[in-house]
GROMACS .gro file of C-alpha atoms in nm:
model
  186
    1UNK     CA    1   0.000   0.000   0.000
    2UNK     CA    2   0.113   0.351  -0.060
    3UNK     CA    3   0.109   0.659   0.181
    4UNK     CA    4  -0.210   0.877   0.056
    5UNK     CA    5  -0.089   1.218  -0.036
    6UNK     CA    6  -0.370   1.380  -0.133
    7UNK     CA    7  -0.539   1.615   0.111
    8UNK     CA    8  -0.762   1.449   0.370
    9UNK     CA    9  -1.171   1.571   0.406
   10UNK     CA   10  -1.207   1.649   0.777
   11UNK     CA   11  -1.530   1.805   0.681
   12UNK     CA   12  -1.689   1.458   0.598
   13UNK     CA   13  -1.656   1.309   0.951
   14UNK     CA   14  -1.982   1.352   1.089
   15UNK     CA   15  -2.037   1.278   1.428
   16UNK     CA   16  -2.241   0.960   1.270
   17UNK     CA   17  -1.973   0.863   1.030
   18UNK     CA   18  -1.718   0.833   1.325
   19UNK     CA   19  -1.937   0.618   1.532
   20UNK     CA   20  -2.026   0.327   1.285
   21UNK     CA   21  -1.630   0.341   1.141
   22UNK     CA   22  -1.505   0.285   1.527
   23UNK     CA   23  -1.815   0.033   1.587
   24UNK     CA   24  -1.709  -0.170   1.314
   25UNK     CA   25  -1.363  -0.172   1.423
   26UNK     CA   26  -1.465  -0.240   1.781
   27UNK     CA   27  -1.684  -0.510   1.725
   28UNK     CA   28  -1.492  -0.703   1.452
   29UNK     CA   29  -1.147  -0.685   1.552
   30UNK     CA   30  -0.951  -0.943   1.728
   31UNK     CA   31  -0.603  -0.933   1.828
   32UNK     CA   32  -0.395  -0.652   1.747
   33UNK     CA   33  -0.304  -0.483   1.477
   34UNK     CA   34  -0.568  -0.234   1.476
   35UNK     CA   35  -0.385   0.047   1.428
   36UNK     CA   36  -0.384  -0.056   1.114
   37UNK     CA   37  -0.731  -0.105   1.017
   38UNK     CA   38  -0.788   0.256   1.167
   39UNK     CA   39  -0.522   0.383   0.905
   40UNK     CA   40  -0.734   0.161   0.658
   41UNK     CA   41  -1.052   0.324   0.737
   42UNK     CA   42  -0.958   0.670   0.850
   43UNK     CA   43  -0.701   0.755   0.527
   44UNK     CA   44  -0.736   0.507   0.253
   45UNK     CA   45  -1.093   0.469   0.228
   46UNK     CA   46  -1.328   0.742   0.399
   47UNK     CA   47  -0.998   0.993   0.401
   48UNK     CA   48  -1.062   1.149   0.676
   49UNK     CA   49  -0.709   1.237   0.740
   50UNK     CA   50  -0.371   1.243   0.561
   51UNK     CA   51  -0.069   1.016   0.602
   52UNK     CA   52   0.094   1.257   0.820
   53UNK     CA   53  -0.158   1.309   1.017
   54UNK     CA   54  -0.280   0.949   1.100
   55UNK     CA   55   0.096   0.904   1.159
   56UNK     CA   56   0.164   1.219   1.424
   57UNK     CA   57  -0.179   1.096   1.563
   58UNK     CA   58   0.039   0.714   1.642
   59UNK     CA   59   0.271   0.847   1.737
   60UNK     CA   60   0.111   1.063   2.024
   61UNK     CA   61  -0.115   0.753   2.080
   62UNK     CA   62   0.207   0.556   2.177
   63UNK     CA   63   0.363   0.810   2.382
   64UNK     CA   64   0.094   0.862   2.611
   65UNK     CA   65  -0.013   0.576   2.899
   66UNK     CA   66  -0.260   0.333   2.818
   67UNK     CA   67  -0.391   0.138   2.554
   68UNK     CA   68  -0.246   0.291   2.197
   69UNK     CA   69  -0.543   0.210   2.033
   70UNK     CA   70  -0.744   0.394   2.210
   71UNK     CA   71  -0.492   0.711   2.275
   72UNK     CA   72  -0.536   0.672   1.849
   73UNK     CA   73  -0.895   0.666   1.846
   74UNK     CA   74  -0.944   0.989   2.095
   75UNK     CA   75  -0.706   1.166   1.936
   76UNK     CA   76  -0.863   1.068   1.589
   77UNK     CA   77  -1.169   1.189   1.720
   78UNK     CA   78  -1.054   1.516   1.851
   79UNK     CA   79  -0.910   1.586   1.563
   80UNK     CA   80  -1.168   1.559   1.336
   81UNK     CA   81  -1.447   1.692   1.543
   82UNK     CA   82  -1.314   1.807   1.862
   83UNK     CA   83  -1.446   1.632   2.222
   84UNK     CA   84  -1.742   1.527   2.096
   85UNK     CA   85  -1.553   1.323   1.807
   86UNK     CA   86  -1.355   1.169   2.081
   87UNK     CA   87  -1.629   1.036   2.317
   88UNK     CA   88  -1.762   0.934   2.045
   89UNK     CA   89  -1.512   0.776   1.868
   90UNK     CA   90  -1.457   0.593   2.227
   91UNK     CA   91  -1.772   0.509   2.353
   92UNK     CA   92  -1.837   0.335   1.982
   93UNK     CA   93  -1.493   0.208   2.007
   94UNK     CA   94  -1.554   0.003   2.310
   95UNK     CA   95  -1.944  -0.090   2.349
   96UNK     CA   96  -1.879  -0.367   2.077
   97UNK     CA   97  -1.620  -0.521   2.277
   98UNK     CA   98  -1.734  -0.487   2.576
   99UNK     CA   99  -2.035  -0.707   2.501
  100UNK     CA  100  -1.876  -0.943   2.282
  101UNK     CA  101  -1.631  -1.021   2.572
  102UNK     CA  102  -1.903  -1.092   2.783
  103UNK     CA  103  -2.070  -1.363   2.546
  104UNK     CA  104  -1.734  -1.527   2.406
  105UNK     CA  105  -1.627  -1.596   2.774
  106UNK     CA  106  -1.954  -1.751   2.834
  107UNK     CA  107  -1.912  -1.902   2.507
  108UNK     CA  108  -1.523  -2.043   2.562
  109UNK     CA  109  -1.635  -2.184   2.934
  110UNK     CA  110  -1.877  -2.379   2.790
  111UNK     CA  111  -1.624  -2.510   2.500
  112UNK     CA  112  -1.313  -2.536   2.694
  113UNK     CA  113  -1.232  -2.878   2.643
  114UNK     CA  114  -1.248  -2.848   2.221
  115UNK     CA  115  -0.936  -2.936   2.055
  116UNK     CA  116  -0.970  -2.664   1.771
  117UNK     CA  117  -0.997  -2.343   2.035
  118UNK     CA  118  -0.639  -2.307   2.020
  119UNK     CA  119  -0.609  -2.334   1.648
  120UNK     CA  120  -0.865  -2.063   1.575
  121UNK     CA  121  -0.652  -1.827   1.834
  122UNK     CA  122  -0.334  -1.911   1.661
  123UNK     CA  123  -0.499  -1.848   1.322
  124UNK     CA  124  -0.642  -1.492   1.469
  125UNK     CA  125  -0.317  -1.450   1.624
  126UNK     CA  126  -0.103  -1.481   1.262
  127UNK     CA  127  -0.324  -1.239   1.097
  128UNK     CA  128  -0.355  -0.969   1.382
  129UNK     CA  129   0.051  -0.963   1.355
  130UNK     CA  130  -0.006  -0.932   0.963
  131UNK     CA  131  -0.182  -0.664   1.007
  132UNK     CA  132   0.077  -0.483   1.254
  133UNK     CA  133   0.365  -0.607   1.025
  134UNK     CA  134   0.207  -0.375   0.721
  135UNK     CA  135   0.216  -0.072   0.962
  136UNK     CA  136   0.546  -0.105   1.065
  137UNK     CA  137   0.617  -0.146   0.708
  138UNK     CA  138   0.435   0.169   0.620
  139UNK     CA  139   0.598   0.337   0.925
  140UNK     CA  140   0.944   0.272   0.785
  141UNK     CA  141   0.837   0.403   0.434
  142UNK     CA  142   0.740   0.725   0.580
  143UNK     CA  143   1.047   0.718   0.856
  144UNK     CA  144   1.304   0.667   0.480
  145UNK     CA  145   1.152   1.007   0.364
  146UNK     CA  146   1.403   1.209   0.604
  147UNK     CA  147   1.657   0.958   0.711
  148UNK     CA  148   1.755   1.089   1.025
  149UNK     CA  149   1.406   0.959   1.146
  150UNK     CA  150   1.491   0.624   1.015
  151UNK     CA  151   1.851   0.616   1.250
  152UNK     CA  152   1.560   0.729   1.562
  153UNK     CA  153   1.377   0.449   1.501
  154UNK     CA  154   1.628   0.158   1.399
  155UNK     CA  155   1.793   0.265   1.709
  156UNK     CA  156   1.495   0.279   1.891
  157UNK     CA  157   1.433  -0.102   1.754
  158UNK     CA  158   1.775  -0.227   1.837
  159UNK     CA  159   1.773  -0.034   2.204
  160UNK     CA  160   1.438  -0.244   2.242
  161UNK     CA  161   1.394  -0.561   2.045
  162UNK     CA  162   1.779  -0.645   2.062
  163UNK     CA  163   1.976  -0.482   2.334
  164UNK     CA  164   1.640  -0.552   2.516
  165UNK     CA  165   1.652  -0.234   2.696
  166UNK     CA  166   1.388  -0.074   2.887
  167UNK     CA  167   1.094   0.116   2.729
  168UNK     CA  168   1.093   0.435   2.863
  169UNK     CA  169   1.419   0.520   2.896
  170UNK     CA  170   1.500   0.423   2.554
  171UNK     CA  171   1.194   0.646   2.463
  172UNK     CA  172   1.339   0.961   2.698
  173UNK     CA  173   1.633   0.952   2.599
  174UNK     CA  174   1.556   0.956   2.191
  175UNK     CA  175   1.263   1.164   2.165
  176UNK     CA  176   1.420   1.492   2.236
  177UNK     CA  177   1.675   1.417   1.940
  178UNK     CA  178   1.366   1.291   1.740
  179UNK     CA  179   1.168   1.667   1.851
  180UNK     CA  180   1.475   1.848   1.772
  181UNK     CA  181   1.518   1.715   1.396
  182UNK     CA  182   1.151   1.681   1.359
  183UNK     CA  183   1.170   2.121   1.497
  184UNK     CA  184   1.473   2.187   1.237
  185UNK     CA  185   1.262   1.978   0.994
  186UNK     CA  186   0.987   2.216   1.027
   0.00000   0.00000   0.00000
């Protein structure tokens, strides 16, 4: 997939519009990888936002505490349509699952003992990391555009997944550098 250019329509993200995009999402998701079905939904199809957008959206998400789905989604929501976008964008986000987590763990204690539960979950598992493999592949794409981003966040990945360094340092100590070239950037 390629990054979407072309100016986003903030003006089509009705209060409505929001609330069935994050219900779907909500309700049909499993796993992870939503981030990526957001970016789906929010830039590729309905183009509600831009690339960069979406993507300074993640990346607040992931620096705040919490869930970074849901930092994504309120911040989505804000930005297209203020608080009201975001408590919507939330309470949409969530009834689906909340509900749905209800009747699958009735559901799974009643099959518990079924010899195929853990093959579905490792089949839902494989295509949830799918799904967070394209964004990181999209996230690189946009990172290679000014390459001193792309030495933040290999080194960022090597602190992490290799050196197997803590989080938040890692993340203290690089995003100043990562503000400053991101502020001489402009």
């Amino acid at each position: 997939m390629s990054p979407v250019s072309s100016p986003a329509h903030p003006e089509k993200a009705s209060l409505s519009l929001l609330c069935l995009l994050c219900l779907k999402i909500g309700t049909l998701s499993f796993g992870g990888g939503l981030s990526g079905w957001f970016y789906q939904e929010f830039v590729q199809r309905h183009r509600l936002v831009d690339d960069d957008d979406f993507a300074a959206s993640l990346a607040i998400a992931q620096m705040l505490p919490g869930a970074n789905v849901v930092n994504l989604i309120i911040c989505l929501g804000e930005q297209l349509r203020g608080p009201a976008g975001s408590v919507t964008c939330l309470a949409s986000f969530l009834v689906g699952p909340f509900f749905a987590v209800l009747g699958l763990y009735a559901l799974f204690d009643y099959f518990a003992d079924l010899a195929l539960l853990p093959i579905f979950f490792n089949g839902i598992a494989f295509a949830a990391i799918g799904l967070l493999l394209m964004n990181c592949i999209r996230g690189v794409r946009r990172a290679m555009r000014f390459p001193p981003f792309a030495v933040i966040a290999a080194a960022t990945a090597v602190m992490v997944g290799v050196l197997q360094w803590p989080l938040i340092p890692v993340v203290l100590a690089l995003s100043p550098v990562s503000i400053f070239l991101a502020w001489k950037r402009g």
